[in-house]
PDB file of C-alpha atoms and ligand atoms in Angstrom:
ATOM      1  CA  UNK A   1    -101.339-137.508 237.538  1.00 96.00           C
ATOM      2  CA  UNK A   2    -101.103-140.838 238.698  1.00 95.00           C
ATOM      3  CA  UNK A   3     -98.188-141.861 240.998  1.00 95.00           C
ATOM      4  CA  UNK A   4     -95.458-143.653 239.053  1.00 95.00           C
ATOM      5  CA  UNK A   5     -92.792-145.985 240.372  1.00 93.00           C
ATOM      6  CA  UNK A   6     -89.225-145.742 239.668  1.00 91.00           C
ATOM      7  CA  UNK A   7     -89.189-148.952 237.301  1.00 92.00           C
ATOM      8  CA  UNK A   8     -92.080-147.475 235.309  1.00 94.00           C
ATOM      9  CA  UNK A   9     -90.287-144.237 234.993  1.00 95.00           C
ATOM     10  CA  UNK A  10     -87.185-145.785 233.705  1.00 94.00           C
ATOM     11  CA  UNK A  11     -89.062-147.873 231.135  1.00 95.00           C
ATOM     12  CA  UNK A  12     -91.202-144.893 229.902  1.00 97.00           C
ATOM     13  CA  UNK A  13     -88.071-143.203 228.007  1.00 96.00           C
ATOM     14  CA  UNK A  14     -88.722-143.319 224.183  1.00 96.00           C
ATOM     15  CA  UNK A  15     -86.115-141.083 222.896  1.00 95.00           C
ATOM     16  CA  UNK A  16     -82.684-142.591 224.549  1.00 93.00           C
ATOM     17  CA  UNK A  17     -81.216-145.948 224.401  1.00 91.00           C
ATOM     18  CA  UNK A  18     -81.998-148.428 227.268  1.00 89.00           C
ATOM     19  CA  UNK A  19     -78.478-147.985 228.709  1.00 91.00           C
ATOM     20  CA  UNK A  20     -79.105-144.124 228.836  1.00 91.00           C
ATOM     21  CA  UNK A  21     -82.491-145.004 230.483  1.00 92.00           C
ATOM     22  CA  UNK A  22     -80.741-146.978 233.101  1.00 91.00           C
ATOM     23  CA  UNK A  23     -78.254-143.860 234.060  1.00 91.00           C
ATOM     24  CA  UNK A  24     -81.117-141.584 234.631  1.00 92.00           C
ATOM     25  CA  UNK A  25     -81.051-140.000 237.974  1.00 90.00           C
ATOM     26  CA  UNK A  26     -84.760-140.390 239.257  1.00 89.00           C
ATOM     27  CA  UNK A  27     -86.465-137.248 240.751  1.00 87.00           C
ATOM     28  CA  UNK A  28     -87.386-137.113 244.478  1.00 79.00           C
ATOM     29  CA  UNK A  29     -88.951-140.321 246.182  1.00 83.00           C
ATOM     30  CA  UNK A  30     -92.290-141.007 244.951  1.00 84.00           C
ATOM     31  CA  UNK A  31     -93.723-140.342 248.300  1.00 88.00           C
ATOM     32  CA  UNK A  32     -92.621-136.714 248.217  1.00 92.00           C
ATOM     33  CA  UNK A  33     -94.323-135.693 245.017  1.00 94.00           C
ATOM     34  CA  UNK A  34     -97.675-134.518 245.221  1.00 95.00           C
ATOM     35  CA  UNK A  35     -99.096-136.271 242.121  1.00 96.00           C
ATOM     36  CA  UNK A  36    -102.368-134.757 242.088  1.00 96.00           C
ATOM     37  CA  UNK A  37    -101.206-131.326 241.525  1.00 97.00           C
ATOM     38  CA  UNK A  38     -98.710-132.399 238.673  1.00 97.00           C
ATOM     39  CA  UNK A  39     -99.484-132.725 235.226  1.00 98.00           C
ATOM     40  CA  UNK A  40     -95.955-134.178 234.394  1.00 98.00           C
ATOM     41  CA  UNK A  41     -92.992-134.932 236.054  1.00 97.00           C
ATOM     42  CA  UNK A  42     -89.795-132.488 234.920  1.00 97.00           C
ATOM     43  CA  UNK A  43     -86.512-132.544 236.434  1.00 96.00           C
ATOM     44  CA  UNK A  44     -82.776-131.609 235.973  1.00 95.00           C
ATOM     45  CA  UNK A  45     -80.193-134.437 236.599  1.00 93.00           C
ATOM     46  CA  UNK A  46     -78.638-133.140 239.780  1.00 90.00           C
ATOM     47  CA  UNK A  47     -75.289-135.004 238.714  1.00 89.00           C
ATOM     48  CA  UNK A  48     -75.533-133.526 235.263  1.00 90.00           C
ATOM     49  CA  UNK A  49     -77.695-130.422 234.924  1.00 89.00           C
ATOM     50  CA  UNK A  50     -77.292-130.260 231.195  1.00 94.00           C
ATOM     51  CA  UNK A  51     -79.465-133.324 231.261  1.00 95.00           C
ATOM     52  CA  UNK A  52     -83.218-132.872 231.809  1.00 97.00           C
ATOM     53  CA  UNK A  53     -86.394-135.540 231.901  1.00 97.00           C
ATOM     54  CA  UNK A  54     -89.896-135.204 231.331  1.00 97.00           C
ATOM     55  CA  UNK A  55     -92.199-137.890 232.186  1.00 97.00           C
ATOM     56  CA  UNK A  56     -96.090-137.688 231.418  1.00 98.00           C
ATOM     57  CA  UNK A  57     -99.113-139.550 230.788  1.00 97.00           C
ATOM     58  CA  UNK A  58     -99.775-139.561 226.993  1.00 97.00           C
ATOM     59  CA  UNK A  59    -102.324-141.324 225.126  1.00 94.00           C
ATOM     60  CA  UNK A  60    -102.981-144.180 227.531  1.00 95.00           C
ATOM     61  CA  UNK A  61     -99.419-144.656 228.246  1.00 96.00           C
ATOM     62  CA  UNK A  62     -96.502-143.200 230.098  1.00 97.00           C
ATOM     63  CA  UNK A  63     -93.949-141.345 228.070  1.00 98.00           C
ATOM     64  CA  UNK A  64     -90.570-140.197 229.252  1.00 97.00           C
ATOM     65  CA  UNK A  65     -88.305-137.714 227.200  1.00 97.00           C
ATOM     66  CA  UNK A  66     -84.667-137.433 227.967  1.00 97.00           C
ATOM     67  CA  UNK A  67     -83.615-133.757 227.005  1.00 97.00           C
ATOM     68  CA  UNK A  68     -80.416-131.596 226.711  1.00 96.00           C
ATOM     69  CA  UNK A  69     -80.527-128.306 228.278  1.00 95.00           C
ATOM     70  CA  UNK A  70     -78.420-125.778 226.184  1.00 87.00           C
ATOM     71  CA  UNK A  71     -77.052-122.467 227.475  1.00 70.00           C
ATOM     72  CA  UNK A  72     -77.585-120.314 224.376  1.00 58.00           C
ATOM     73  CA  UNK A  73     -75.771-116.991 224.174  1.00 59.00           C
ATOM     74  CA  UNK A  74     -78.184-114.608 225.869  1.00 63.00           C
ATOM     75  CA  UNK A  75     -77.988-112.175 223.094  1.00 63.00           C
ATOM     76  CA  UNK A  76     -79.570-114.893 220.721  1.00 64.00           C
ATOM     77  CA  UNK A  77     -82.427-115.970 223.203  1.00 62.00           C
ATOM     78  CA  UNK A  78     -85.570-115.671 221.126  1.00 64.00           C
ATOM     79  CA  UNK A  79     -87.949-116.133 223.882  1.00 70.00           C
ATOM     80  CA  UNK A  80     -88.537-115.750 227.580  1.00 88.00           C
ATOM     81  CA  UNK A  81     -91.629-117.447 227.616  1.00 93.00           C
ATOM     82  CA  UNK A  82     -91.954-121.033 228.654  1.00 96.00           C
ATOM     83  CA  UNK A  83     -93.485-123.095 225.779  1.00 96.00           C
ATOM     84  CA  UNK A  84     -95.384-125.166 228.144  1.00 98.00           C
ATOM     85  CA  UNK A  85     -96.979-123.322 230.637  1.00 98.00           C
ATOM     86  CA  UNK A  86     -96.422-119.635 229.236  1.00 97.00           C
ATOM     87  CA  UNK A  87     -94.937-118.283 232.261  1.00 97.00           C
ATOM     88  CA  UNK A  88     -92.658-115.467 231.554  1.00 94.00           C
ATOM     89  CA  UNK A  89     -89.321-115.331 233.036  1.00 93.00           C
ATOM     90  CA  UNK A  90     -86.056-113.388 233.364  1.00 88.00           C
ATOM     91  CA  UNK A  91     -83.209-114.638 230.964  1.00 85.00           C
ATOM     92  CA  UNK A  92     -81.434-116.729 233.612  1.00 86.00           C
ATOM     93  CA  UNK A  93     -84.775-118.614 234.248  1.00 91.00           C
ATOM     94  CA  UNK A  94     -85.365-119.851 230.723  1.00 91.00           C
ATOM     95  CA  UNK A  95     -83.713-122.624 229.131  1.00 92.00           C
ATOM     96  CA  UNK A  96     -83.803-124.115 225.411  1.00 92.00           C
ATOM     97  CA  UNK A  97     -84.396-127.914 225.889  1.00 96.00           C
ATOM     98  CA  UNK A  98     -83.656-129.970 223.082  1.00 95.00           C
ATOM     99  CA  UNK A  99     -84.655-133.709 222.669  1.00 96.00           C
ATOM    100  CA  UNK A 100     -83.944-136.367 220.020  1.00 96.00           C
ATOM    101  CA  UNK A 101     -86.878-137.757 218.107  1.00 96.00           C
ATOM    102  CA  UNK A 102     -88.009-141.313 218.771  1.00 94.00           C
ATOM    103  CA  UNK A 103     -87.524-143.790 215.781  1.00 92.00           C
ATOM    104  CA  UNK A 104     -86.501-143.103 212.418  1.00 94.00           C
ATOM    105  CA  UNK A 105     -85.978-139.344 212.526  1.00 93.00           C
ATOM    106  CA  UNK A 106     -84.145-139.649 215.760  1.00 93.00           C
ATOM    107  CA  UNK A 107     -81.601-142.008 214.133  1.00 93.00           C
ATOM    108  CA  UNK A 108     -81.028-139.447 211.497  1.00 95.00           C
ATOM    109  CA  UNK A 109     -79.979-137.106 214.252  1.00 94.00           C
ATOM    110  CA  UNK A 110     -83.198-134.949 214.184  1.00 95.00           C
ATOM    111  CA  UNK A 111     -83.862-133.090 217.370  1.00 95.00           C
ATOM    112  CA  UNK A 112     -86.521-130.780 218.734  1.00 96.00           C
ATOM    113  CA  UNK A 113     -86.286-127.786 220.890  1.00 94.00           C
ATOM    114  CA  UNK A 114     -88.426-125.718 222.991  1.00 95.00           C
ATOM    115  CA  UNK A 115     -87.772-122.967 225.609  1.00 93.00           C
ATOM    116  CA  UNK A 116     -89.314-123.633 228.947  1.00 96.00           C
ATOM    117  CA  UNK A 117     -89.038-123.061 232.531  1.00 96.00           C
ATOM    118  CA  UNK A 118     -85.149-123.850 233.492  1.00 94.00           C
ATOM    119  CA  UNK A 119     -86.206-125.862 236.304  1.00 95.00           C
ATOM    120  CA  UNK A 120     -89.267-127.439 234.570  1.00 97.00           C
ATOM    121  CA  UNK A 121     -91.427-126.599 237.467  1.00 97.00           C
ATOM    122  CA  UNK A 122     -94.311-125.554 235.168  1.00 98.00           C
ATOM    123  CA  UNK A 123     -96.913-127.364 237.442  1.00 98.00           C
ATOM    124  CA  UNK A 124     -95.793-125.242 240.441  1.00 97.00           C
ATOM    125  CA  UNK A 125     -95.755-121.923 238.440  1.00 98.00           C
ATOM    126  CA  UNK A 126     -99.287-122.702 237.058  1.00 96.00           C
ATOM    127  CA  UNK A 127    -100.611-122.956 240.709  1.00 97.00           C
ATOM    128  CA  UNK A 128     -98.665-120.257 242.464  1.00 96.00           C
ATOM    129  CA  UNK A 129     -96.389-122.519 244.111  1.00 97.00           C
ATOM    130  CA  UNK A 130     -93.593-120.845 242.828  1.00 97.00           C
ATOM    131  CA  UNK A 131     -93.371-117.402 241.465  1.00 96.00           C
ATOM    132  CA  UNK A 132     -91.395-115.907 238.419  1.00 95.00           C
ATOM    133  CA  UNK A 133     -89.220-113.074 239.217  1.00 92.00           C
ATOM    134  CA  UNK A 134     -90.776-111.035 236.225  1.00 92.00           C
ATOM    135  CA  UNK A 135     -94.154-109.461 235.894  1.00 91.00           C
ATOM    136  CA  UNK A 136     -96.751-111.839 234.076  1.00 93.00           C
ATOM    137  CA  UNK A 137     -99.084-110.843 231.144  1.00 89.00           C
ATOM    138  CA  UNK A 138    -102.465-110.291 232.649  1.00 92.00           C
ATOM    139  CA  UNK A 139    -104.768-113.076 231.926  1.00 93.00           C
ATOM    140  CA  UNK A 140    -108.235-113.981 233.134  1.00 95.00           C
ATOM    141  CA  UNK A 141    -107.944-117.775 232.594  1.00 96.00           C
ATOM    142  CA  UNK A 142    -108.949-120.247 235.621  1.00 97.00           C
ATOM    143  CA  UNK A 143    -106.464-122.716 236.968  1.00 97.00           C
ATOM    144  CA  UNK A 144    -108.380-125.481 234.834  1.00 97.00           C
ATOM    145  CA  UNK A 145    -107.851-123.734 231.601  1.00 98.00           C
ATOM    146  CA  UNK A 146    -104.206-123.046 232.241  1.00 97.00           C
ATOM    147  CA  UNK A 147    -103.964-126.742 233.068  1.00 98.00           C
ATOM    148  CA  UNK A 148    -105.634-127.680 229.806  1.00 98.00           C
ATOM    149  CA  UNK A 149    -103.353-125.200 227.928  1.00 98.00           C
ATOM    150  CA  UNK A 150    -100.273-126.660 229.499  1.00 98.00           C
ATOM    151  CA  UNK A 151    -101.404-130.266 228.463  1.00 98.00           C
ATOM    152  CA  UNK A 152    -102.106-129.251 225.021  1.00 98.00           C
ATOM    153  CA  UNK A 153     -98.551-127.693 224.776  1.00 98.00           C
ATOM    154  CA  UNK A 154     -96.973-130.775 226.297  1.00 98.00           C
ATOM    155  CA  UNK A 155     -99.030-133.136 224.061  1.00 98.00           C
ATOM    156  CA  UNK A 156     -97.967-131.202 220.997  1.00 98.00           C
ATOM    157  CA  UNK A 157     -94.411-131.489 221.897  1.00 98.00           C
ATOM    158  CA  UNK A 158     -94.542-135.251 222.707  1.00 98.00           C
ATOM    159  CA  UNK A 159     -96.365-135.883 219.577  1.00 97.00           C
ATOM    160  CA  UNK A 160     -93.674-134.217 217.445  1.00 97.00           C
ATOM    161  CA  UNK A 161     -91.139-136.402 219.193  1.00 97.00           C
ATOM    162  CA  UNK A 162     -92.919-139.502 218.879  1.00 96.00           C
ATOM    163  CA  UNK A 163     -93.821-138.696 214.816  1.00 95.00           C
ATOM    164  CA  UNK A 164     -91.973-141.472 213.288  1.00 90.00           C
ATOM    165  CA  UNK A 165     -91.646-143.824 216.080  1.00 90.00           C
TER     166      UNK A 165
HETATM  167 ZN1   ZN B 201     -93.173-123.704 232.222  1.00 93.77          ZN
END
């Protein structure tokens, strides 16, 4: 993705109030982010780990989502596969993230959830920069094909969040 400035990141949030967007703790300094190897920016708020953020290019704009990281009872966990990058994880490393939907549906209290890498480091898992603790299902996809799948999964999620915007 193209590098983003802090103001662009703050202005990108579509499913929280302006006040909430103002309070977002931004990720590492832009200069430290290897943008060319990232399809999206995903991070947990170091001051409030139950808050998570996802910022990505989408349909010619930059879209930011504010998410809540839930700690579901392990016994009720339904998936250990990341819904974005499909990396398999041990139960401690997968998290249910939920976000308010934008627009009318959000005002009615409608949210969407997805199980994903708990650290939102999908782009790193995809490239082998980080390794999951558990064995991965055998696949013959190229990195390019995995990136395309990650983007398709991200876009599907964003499209549903934005549905009633
Ligand atoms: Zn992932």
